[in-house]
Coordinates of C-alpha atoms in Angstrom, one line a residue:
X49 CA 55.3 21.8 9.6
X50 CA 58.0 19.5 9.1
X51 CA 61.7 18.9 10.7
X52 CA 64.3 17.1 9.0
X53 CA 66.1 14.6 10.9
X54 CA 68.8 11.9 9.7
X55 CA 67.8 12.0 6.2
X56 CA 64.0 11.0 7.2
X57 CA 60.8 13.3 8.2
X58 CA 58.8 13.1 11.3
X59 CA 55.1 15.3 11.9
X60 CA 55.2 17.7 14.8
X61 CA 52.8 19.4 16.3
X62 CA 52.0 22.9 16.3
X63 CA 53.3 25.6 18.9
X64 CA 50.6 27.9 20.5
X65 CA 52.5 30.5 18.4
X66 CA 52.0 29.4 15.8
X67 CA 48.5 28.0 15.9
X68 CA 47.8 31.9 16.8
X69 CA 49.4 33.3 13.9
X70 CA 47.7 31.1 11.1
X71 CA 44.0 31.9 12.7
X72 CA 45.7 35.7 12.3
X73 CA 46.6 35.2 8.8
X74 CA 43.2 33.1 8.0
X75 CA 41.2 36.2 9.3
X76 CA 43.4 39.1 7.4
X77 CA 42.8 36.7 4.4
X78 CA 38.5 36.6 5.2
X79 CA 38.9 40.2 6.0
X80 CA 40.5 41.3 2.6
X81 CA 38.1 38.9 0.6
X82 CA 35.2 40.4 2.2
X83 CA 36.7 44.0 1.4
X84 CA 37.3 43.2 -1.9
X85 CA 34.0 41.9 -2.7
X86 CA 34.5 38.3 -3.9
X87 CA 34.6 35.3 -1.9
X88 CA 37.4 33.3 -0.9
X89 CA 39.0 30.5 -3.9
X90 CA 40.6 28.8 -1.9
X91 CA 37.4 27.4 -0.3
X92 CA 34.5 25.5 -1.7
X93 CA 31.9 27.4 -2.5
X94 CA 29.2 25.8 -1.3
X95 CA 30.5 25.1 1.8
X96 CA 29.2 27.2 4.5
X97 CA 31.1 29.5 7.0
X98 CA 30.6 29.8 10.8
X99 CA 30.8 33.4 12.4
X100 CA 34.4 33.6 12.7
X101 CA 34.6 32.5 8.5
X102 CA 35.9 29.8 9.0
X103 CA 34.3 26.3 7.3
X104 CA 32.5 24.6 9.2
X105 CA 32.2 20.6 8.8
X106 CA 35.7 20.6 7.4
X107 CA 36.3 17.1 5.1
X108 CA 39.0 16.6 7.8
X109 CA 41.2 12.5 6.5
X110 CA 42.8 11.6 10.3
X111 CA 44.9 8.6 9.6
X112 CA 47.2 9.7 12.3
X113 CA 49.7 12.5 13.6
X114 CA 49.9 15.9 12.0
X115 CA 46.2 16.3 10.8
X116 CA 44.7 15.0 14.2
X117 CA 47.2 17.6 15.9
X118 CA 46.1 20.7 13.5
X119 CA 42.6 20.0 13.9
X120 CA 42.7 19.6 17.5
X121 CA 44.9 22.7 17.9
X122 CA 42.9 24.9 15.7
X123 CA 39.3 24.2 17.3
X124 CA 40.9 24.8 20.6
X125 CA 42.2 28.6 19.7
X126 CA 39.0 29.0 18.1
X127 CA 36.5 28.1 21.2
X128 CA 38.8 30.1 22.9
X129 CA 38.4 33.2 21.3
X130 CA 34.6 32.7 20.1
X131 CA 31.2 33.9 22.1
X132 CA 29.0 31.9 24.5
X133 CA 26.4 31.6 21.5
X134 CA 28.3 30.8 18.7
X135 CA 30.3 28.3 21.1
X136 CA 27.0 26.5 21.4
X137 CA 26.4 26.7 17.2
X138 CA 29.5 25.3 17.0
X139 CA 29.0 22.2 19.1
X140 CA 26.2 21.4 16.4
X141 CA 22.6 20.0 17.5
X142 CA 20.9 18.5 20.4
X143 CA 21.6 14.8 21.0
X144 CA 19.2 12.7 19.3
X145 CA 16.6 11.2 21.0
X146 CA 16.2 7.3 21.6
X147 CA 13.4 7.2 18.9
X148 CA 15.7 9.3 16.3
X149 CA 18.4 7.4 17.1
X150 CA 16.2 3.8 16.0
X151 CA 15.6 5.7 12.7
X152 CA 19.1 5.8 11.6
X153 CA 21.0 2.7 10.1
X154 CA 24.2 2.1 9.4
X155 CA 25.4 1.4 5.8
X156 CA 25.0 -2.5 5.6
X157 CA 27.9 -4.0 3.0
X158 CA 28.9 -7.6 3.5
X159 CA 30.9 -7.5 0.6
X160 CA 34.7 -7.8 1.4
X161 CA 37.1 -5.5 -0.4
X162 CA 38.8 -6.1 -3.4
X163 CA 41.8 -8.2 -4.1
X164 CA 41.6 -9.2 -0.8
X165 CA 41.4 -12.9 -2.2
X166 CA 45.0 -12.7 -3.4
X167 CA 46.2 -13.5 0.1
X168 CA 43.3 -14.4 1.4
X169 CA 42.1 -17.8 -0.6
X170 CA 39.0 -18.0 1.6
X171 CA 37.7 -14.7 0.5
X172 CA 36.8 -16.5 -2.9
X173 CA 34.5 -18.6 -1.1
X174 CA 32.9 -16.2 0.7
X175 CA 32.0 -14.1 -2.1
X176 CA 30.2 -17.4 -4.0
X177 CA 28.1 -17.9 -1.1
X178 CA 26.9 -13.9 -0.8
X179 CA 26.3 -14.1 -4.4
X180 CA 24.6 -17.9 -3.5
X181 CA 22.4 -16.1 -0.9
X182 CA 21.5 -13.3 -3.1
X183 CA 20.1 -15.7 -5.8
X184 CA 18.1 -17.4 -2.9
X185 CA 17.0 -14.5 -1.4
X186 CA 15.5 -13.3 -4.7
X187 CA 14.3 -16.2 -5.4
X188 CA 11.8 -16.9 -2.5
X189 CA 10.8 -13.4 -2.9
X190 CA 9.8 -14.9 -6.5
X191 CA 8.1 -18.0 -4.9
X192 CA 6.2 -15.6 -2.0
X193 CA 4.5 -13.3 -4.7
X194 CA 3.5 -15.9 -6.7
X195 CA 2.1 -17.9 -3.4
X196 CA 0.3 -14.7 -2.5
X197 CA -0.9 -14.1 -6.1
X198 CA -2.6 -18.1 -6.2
X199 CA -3.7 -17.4 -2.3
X200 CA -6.0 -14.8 -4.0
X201 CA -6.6 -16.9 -6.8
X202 CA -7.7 -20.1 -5.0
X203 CA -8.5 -22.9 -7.3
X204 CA -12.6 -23.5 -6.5
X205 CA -13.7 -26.9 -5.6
X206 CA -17.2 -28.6 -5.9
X207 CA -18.7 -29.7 -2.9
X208 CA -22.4 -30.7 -1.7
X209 CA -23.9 -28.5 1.2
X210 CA -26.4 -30.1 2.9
X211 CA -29.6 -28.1 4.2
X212 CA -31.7 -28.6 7.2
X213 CA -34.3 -26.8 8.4
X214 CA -36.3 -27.3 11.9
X215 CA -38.6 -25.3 14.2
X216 CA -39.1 -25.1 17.9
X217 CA -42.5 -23.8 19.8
X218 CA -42.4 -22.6 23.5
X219 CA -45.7 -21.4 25.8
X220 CA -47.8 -22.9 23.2
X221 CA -51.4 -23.8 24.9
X222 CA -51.5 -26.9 23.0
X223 CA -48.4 -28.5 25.2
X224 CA -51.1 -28.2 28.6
X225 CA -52.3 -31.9 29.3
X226 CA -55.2 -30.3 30.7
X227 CA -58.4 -30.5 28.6
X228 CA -60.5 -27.7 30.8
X229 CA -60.5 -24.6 28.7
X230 CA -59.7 -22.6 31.7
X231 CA -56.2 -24.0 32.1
X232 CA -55.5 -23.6 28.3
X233 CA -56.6 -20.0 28.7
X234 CA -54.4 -19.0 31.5
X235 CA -53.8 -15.2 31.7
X236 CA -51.4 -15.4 34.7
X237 CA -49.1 -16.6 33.1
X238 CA -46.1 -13.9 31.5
X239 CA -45.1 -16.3 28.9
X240 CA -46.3 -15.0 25.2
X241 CA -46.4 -18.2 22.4
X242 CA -43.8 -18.3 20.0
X243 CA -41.9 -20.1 17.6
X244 CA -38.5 -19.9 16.3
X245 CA -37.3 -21.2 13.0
X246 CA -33.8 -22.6 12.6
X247 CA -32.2 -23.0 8.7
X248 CA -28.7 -24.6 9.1
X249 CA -26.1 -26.7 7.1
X250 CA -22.9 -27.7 6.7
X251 CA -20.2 -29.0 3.2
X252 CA -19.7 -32.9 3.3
X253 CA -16.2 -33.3 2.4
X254 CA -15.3 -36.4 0.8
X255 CA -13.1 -37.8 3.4
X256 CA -15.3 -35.7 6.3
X257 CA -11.7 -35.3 7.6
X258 CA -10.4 -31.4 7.1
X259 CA -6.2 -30.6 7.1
X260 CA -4.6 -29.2 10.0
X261 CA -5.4 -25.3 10.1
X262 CA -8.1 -25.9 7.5
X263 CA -11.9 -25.0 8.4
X264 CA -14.8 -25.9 6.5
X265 CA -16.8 -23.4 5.0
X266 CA -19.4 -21.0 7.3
X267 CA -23.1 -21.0 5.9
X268 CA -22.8 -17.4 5.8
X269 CA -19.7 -17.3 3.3
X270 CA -21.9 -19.7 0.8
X271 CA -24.6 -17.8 1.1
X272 CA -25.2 -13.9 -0.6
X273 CA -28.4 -13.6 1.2
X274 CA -31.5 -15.9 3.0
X275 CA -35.2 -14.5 2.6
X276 CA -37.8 -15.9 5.0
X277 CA -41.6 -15.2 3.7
X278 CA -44.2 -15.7 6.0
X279 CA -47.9 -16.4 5.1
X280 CA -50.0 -14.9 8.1
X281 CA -52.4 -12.3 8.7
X282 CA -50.0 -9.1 9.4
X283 CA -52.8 -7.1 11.8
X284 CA -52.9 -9.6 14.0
X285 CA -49.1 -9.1 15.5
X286 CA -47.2 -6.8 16.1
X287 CA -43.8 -7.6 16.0
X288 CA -42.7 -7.0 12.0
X289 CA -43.2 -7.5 8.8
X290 CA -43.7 -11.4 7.3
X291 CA -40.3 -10.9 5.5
X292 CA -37.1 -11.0 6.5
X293 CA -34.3 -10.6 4.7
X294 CA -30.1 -11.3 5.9
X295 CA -27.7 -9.9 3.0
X296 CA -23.9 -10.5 3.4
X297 CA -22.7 -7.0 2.3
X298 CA -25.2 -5.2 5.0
X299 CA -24.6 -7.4 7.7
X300 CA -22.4 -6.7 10.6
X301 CA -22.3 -10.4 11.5
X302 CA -21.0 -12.7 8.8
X303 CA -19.7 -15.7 10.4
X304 CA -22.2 -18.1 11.3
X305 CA -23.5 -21.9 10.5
X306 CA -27.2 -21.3 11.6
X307 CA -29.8 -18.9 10.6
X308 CA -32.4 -17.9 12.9
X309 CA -36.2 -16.2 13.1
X310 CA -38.3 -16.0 15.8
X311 CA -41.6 -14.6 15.8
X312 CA -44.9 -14.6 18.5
X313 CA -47.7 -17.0 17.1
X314 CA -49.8 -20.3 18.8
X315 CA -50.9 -21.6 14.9
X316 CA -48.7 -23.3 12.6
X317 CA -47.4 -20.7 9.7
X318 CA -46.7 -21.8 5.5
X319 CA -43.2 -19.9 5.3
X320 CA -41.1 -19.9 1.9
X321 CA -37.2 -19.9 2.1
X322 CA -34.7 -18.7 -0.4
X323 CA -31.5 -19.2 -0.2
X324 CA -29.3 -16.6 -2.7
X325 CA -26.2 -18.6 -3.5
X326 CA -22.7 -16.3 -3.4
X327 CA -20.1 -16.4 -6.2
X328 CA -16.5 -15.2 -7.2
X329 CA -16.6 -13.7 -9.3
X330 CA -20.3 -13.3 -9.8
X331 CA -22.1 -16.0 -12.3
X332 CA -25.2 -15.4 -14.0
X333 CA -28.1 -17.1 -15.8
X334 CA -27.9 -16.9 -19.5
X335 CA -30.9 -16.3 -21.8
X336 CA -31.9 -19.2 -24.4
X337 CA -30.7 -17.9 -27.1
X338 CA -27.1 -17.0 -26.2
X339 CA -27.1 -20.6 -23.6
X340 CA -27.6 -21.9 -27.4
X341 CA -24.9 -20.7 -28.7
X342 CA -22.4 -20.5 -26.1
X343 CA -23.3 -24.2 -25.0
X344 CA -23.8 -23.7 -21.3
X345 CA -26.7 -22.0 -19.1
X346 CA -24.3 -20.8 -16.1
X347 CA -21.1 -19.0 -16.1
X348 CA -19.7 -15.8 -15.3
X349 CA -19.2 -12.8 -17.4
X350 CA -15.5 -13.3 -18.7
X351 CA -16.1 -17.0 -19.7
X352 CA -19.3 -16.0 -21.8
X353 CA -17.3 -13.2 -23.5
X354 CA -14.6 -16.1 -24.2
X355 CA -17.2 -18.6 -25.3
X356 CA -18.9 -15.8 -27.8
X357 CA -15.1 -14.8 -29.1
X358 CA -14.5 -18.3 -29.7
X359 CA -17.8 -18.7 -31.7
X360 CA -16.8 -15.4 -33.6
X361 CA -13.6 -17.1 -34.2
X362 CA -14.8 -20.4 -35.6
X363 CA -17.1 -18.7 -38.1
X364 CA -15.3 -16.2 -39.0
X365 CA -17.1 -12.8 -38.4
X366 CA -14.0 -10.6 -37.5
X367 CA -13.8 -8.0 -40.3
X368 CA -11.3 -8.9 -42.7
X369 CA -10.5 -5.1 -43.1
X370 CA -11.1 -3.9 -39.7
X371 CA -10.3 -6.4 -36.7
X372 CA -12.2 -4.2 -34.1
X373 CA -15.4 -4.8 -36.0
X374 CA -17.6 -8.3 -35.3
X375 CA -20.2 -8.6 -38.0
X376 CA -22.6 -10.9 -36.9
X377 CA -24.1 -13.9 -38.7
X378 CA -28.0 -14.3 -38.8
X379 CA -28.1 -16.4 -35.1
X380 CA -26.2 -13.4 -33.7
X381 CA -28.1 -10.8 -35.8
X382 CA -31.6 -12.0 -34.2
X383 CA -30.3 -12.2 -30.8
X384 CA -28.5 -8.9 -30.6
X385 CA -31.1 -7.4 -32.9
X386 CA -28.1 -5.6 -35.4
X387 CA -25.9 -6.8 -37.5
X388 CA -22.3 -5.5 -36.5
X389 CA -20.8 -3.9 -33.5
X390 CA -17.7 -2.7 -32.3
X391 CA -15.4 -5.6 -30.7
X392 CA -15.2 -3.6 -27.1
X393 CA -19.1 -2.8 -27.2
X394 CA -19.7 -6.8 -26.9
X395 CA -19.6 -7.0 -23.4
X396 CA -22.3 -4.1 -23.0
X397 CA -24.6 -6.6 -25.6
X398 CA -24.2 -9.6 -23.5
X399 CA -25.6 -7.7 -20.4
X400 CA -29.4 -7.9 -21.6
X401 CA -28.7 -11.8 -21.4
X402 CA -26.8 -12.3 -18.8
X403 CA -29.8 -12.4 -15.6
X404 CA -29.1 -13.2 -12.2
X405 CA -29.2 -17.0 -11.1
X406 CA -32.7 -17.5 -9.5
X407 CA -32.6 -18.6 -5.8
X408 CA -33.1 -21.7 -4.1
X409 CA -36.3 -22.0 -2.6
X410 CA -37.4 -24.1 0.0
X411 CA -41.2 -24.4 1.1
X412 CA -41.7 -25.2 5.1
X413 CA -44.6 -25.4 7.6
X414 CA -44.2 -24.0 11.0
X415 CA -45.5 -26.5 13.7
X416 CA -46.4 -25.5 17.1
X417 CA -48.0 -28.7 18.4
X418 CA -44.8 -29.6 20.0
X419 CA -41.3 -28.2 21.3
X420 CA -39.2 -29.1 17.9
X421 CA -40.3 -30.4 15.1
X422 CA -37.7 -31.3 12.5
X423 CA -38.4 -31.2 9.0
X424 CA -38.3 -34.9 6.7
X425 CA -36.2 -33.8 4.1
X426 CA -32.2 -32.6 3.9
X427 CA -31.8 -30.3 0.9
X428 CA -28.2 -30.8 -1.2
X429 CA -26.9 -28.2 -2.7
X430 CA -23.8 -28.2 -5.0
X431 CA -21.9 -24.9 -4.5
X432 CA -17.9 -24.3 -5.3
X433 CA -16.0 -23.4 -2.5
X434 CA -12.3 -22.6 -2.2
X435 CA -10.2 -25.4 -1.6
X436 CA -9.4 -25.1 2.1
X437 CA -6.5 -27.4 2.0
X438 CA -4.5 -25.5 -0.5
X439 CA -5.2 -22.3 1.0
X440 CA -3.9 -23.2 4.3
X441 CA -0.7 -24.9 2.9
X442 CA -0.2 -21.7 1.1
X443 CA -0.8 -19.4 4.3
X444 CA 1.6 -21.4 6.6
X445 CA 4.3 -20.9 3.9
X446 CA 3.5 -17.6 3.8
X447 CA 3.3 -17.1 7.4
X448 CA 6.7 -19.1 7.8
X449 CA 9.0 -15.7 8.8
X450 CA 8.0 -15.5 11.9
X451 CA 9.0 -11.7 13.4
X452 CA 11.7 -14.0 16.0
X453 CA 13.1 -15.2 12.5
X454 CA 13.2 -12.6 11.0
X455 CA 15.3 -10.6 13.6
X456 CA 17.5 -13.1 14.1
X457 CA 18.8 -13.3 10.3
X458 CA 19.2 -9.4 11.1
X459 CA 21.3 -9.7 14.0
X460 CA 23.3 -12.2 11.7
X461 CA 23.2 -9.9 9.3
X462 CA 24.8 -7.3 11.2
X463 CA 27.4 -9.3 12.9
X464 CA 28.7 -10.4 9.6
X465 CA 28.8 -6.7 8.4
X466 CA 30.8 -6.0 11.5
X467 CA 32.9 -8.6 10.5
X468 CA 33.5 -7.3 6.9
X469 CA 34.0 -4.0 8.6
X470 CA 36.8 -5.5 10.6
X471 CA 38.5 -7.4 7.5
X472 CA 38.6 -4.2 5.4
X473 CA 40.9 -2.5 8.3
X474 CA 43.0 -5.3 8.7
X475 CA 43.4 -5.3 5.2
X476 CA 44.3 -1.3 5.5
X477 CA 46.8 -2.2 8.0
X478 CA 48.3 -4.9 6.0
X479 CA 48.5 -2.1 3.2
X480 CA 50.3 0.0 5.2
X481 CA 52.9 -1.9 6.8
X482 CA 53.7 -4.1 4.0
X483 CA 54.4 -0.4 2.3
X484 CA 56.3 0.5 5.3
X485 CA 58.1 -2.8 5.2
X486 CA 59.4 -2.5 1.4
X487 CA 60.8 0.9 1.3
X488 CA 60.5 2.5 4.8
X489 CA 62.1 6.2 3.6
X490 CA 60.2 6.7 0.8
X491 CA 56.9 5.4 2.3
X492 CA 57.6 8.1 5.4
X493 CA 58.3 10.6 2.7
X494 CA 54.8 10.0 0.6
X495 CA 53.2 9.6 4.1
X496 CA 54.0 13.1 5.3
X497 CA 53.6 14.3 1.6
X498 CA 49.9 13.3 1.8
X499 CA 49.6 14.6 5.3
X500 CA 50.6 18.1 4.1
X501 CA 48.2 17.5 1.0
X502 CA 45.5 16.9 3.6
X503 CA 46.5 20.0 5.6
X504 CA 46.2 22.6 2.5
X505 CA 43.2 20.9 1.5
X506 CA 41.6 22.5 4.9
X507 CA 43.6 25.5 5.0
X508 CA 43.4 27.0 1.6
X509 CA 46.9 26.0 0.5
X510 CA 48.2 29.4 1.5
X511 CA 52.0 29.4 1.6
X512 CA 52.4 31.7 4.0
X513 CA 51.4 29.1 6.5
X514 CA 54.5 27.4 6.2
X515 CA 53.0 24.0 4.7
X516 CA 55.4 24.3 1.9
X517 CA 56.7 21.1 -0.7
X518 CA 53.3 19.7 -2.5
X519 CA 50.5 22.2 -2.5
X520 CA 47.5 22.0 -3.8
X521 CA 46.4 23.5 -7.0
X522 CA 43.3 25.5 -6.8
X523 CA 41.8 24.9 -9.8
X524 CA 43.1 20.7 -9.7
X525 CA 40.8 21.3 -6.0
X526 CA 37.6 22.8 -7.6
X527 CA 37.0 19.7 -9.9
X528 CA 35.2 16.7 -8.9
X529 CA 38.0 14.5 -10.1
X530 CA 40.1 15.5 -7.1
X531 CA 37.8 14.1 -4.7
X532 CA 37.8 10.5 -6.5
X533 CA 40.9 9.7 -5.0
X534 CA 41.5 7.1 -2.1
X535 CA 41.7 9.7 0.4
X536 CA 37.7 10.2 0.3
X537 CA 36.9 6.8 0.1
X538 CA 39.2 6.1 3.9
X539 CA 37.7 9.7 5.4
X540 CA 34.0 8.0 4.1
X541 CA 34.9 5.0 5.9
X542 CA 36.1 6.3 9.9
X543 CA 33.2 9.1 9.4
X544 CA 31.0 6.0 8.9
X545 CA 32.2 4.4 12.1
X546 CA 32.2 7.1 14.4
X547 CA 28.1 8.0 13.6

């Protein structure tokens, strides 16, 4: 609706009257669609109708004046005239809850709009650093995965573990300084003998000084298992077998330095200890006849497979014809007991000669003339361990984003998006006024132009309404081109806003 004043146009809003007669007209229109049997063109047609037929969720653009007026006007005659229950419909859903309301985020774009920098020199600068902090960002990402990728692939180091082994006796008869028999056979007593044996150790590092938030090795990460086999007669007690066993992968506790036994017994025992070194990945004992060939006796599977390709290699027993077939020379031939095989069977041929590693044994007496008794000998043992100082250089990088840190870059983050948010309307305003400010007439004149645009878009461009001048074409509405236009991007950005 428009009134024409000194050459220039002003919006006004809508008279009651009027407001009433276009719902009239909109519902005679619904009426004779639904009479006639098709639907209504001048609508979208996927956009879906409340009880009264009209849209609901118009795409309503509110810069200002006559489309804030029109919408305002026409959901107040509506509520007016529209049930209880379909009032509530209309009102949309509940209010989110607090924990909904978390879930949704706003759209987060620090980029400022274009050809802003033309007045705005610093805006060049800005945009180098975002694209700056974009290569950074990615490429510490980069740097992380490949930190975590080497944190699982820790480089091994050799180092000597050092072995003791010691025994301690308690309610023994022999510790009585008495020599009558009847004080070494005291039945009073509650106290049964027994012994306990003790198998410990520890790494020597080379400097015996270990980096900050570096720990040495446990005994039971070294170890895959400890057997202890003792030599007695097995009627006489009756508290177990004479074998006991501790395996890693069964074992609910798998953090310790010392490894523990205790049994009932006044007489000294022969026990035999073996120690089951652990490995990763697994390495195995090779037989003569492949260590012979491959030139070492322990290694694991992949490295044997690589030695044996490199032998093929260097003697040439790859089929000239067909590369997946090995034909083996007469070492090979008496080894694997054929004479060719299939280049991905190898591996299952190197299994009969790949045994596991034989354990270390250690042969002790159990004394019980005394409380401890601590055996002579320290038994080394070279083992590869993971090299503690790089791993724990690795994890505090890892663990440098602390949570604190990492919500405060977000709360950066988002004041800098408000930030952008507040550029790109100043920039809108500049737009407008500046347009104002060169033509004032015509720029009034496109303004209300568009406003009427705007207005037919949400009432079907009928012309009896009044809304005369630029109307919409219904077919130029139904394609997608038409909502490409600036209009959509500035309705986009206040809907936005107002979530």
């Amino acid at each position: 609706m428009q009134q024409q004043t000194s050459g220039q146009f002003r919006p006004m809003p809508m008279t009651p009257q009027q407001m009433q007669q276009m719902q009239q007209l909109q519902m005679q229109q619904m009426m004779q669609m639904q009479m006639m049997g098709r639907p209504n063109m001048n609508m979208p047609m996927n956009m879906p109708m409340n009880m009264m037929g009209m849209p609901m969720n118009m795409p309503v653009n509110m810069p200002m004046g006559l489309n804030m007026n029109m919408n305002m006007a026409m959901n107040m005659n509506m509520n007016m005239n529209m049930p209880h229950q379909q009032l509530q419909d209309k009102r949309g859903p509940a209010p989110q809850t607090e924990s909904q309301s978390k879930r949704v985020k706003r759209p987060v774009d620090r980029s400022l709009p274009s050809k802003i920098d033309s007045f705005v020199p610093e805006a060049k600068l800005y945009a180098h650093l975002l694209a700056q902090e974009k290569k950074m960002d990615a490429a510490v990402s980069s740097k992380r995965l490949d930190l975590a990728e080497s944190l699982a692939a820790t480089p091994k180091l050799s180092r000597t573990l050092r072995i003791f082994v010691e025994n301690s006796a308690t309610s023994q008869p022999t510790f009585s300084a008495s020599n009558n028999v009847d004080d070494l056979l005291d039945f009073s007593s509650d106290s049964t003998p027994s012994w306990t044996l003790k198998v410990y150790g520890f790494l020597l590092a080379p400097d015996k000084v270990y980096p900050e938030g570096a720990t040495p090795a446990k005994l039971s990460t070294i170890m895959r298992a400890i057997q202890v086999k003792m030599a007695r007669e097995t009627s006489l007690y009756a508290d177990g077998a004479n074998s006991v066993e501790w395996r890693k992968n069964e074992s609910k506790q798998k953090d310790f330095d010392a490894f523990e036994v205790t049994r009932k017994g006044d007489v000294d025992v022969s026990i035999k200890i073996a120690l089951h070194i652990d490995s990763n990945p697994e390495k195995y004992k090779l037989s003569s006849e492949l260590a012979d060939i491959v030139d070492v006796k322990l290694d694991t599977k992949a490295n044997v497979i690589m030695r044996l390709w490199q032998y093929i290699k260097m003697h040439g027993l790859q089929d000239a014809e067909d590369k997946r077939q090995i034909n083996f020379d007469d070492t090979l031939t008496k080894m694997f007991k054929t004479k060719k095989v299939l280049l991905t069977h190898l591996p299952d041929l190197l299994s009969a000669h790949l045994h596991p590693i034989e354990p270390i044994t250690i042969d002790y007496t159990i004394k019980v003339d005394k409380p401890r008794t601590v055996s002579p000998q320290a038994y080394d043992i070279q083992v590869e361990v993971e090299d503690v100082e790089i791993k724990a250089k690795i994890s505090r990088v890892l663990e440098g984003s602390t949570p604190a840190s990492i919500r405060e870059i977000a709360l950066i983050d988002d004041e800098i998006t408000k930030l952008v948010q507040r550029v790109t309307q100043a920039k809108h305003k500049r737009e407008f006024m500046l347009a104002f400010s060169k033509d004032p007439v015509e720029f009034i004149n496109n303004w209300i132009a568009s406003q009427t645009r705007d207005l037919e878009a949400i009432l079907g461009g009928d012309p009896q309404l009044g809304v005369g001048g630029n109307r919409i074409n219904i077919e130029e509405a139904r394609r997608a081109s038409f909502y490409k236009d600036n209009w959509v991007n500035e309705a986009v950005f206040h809907y936005l806003n107002s979530v």
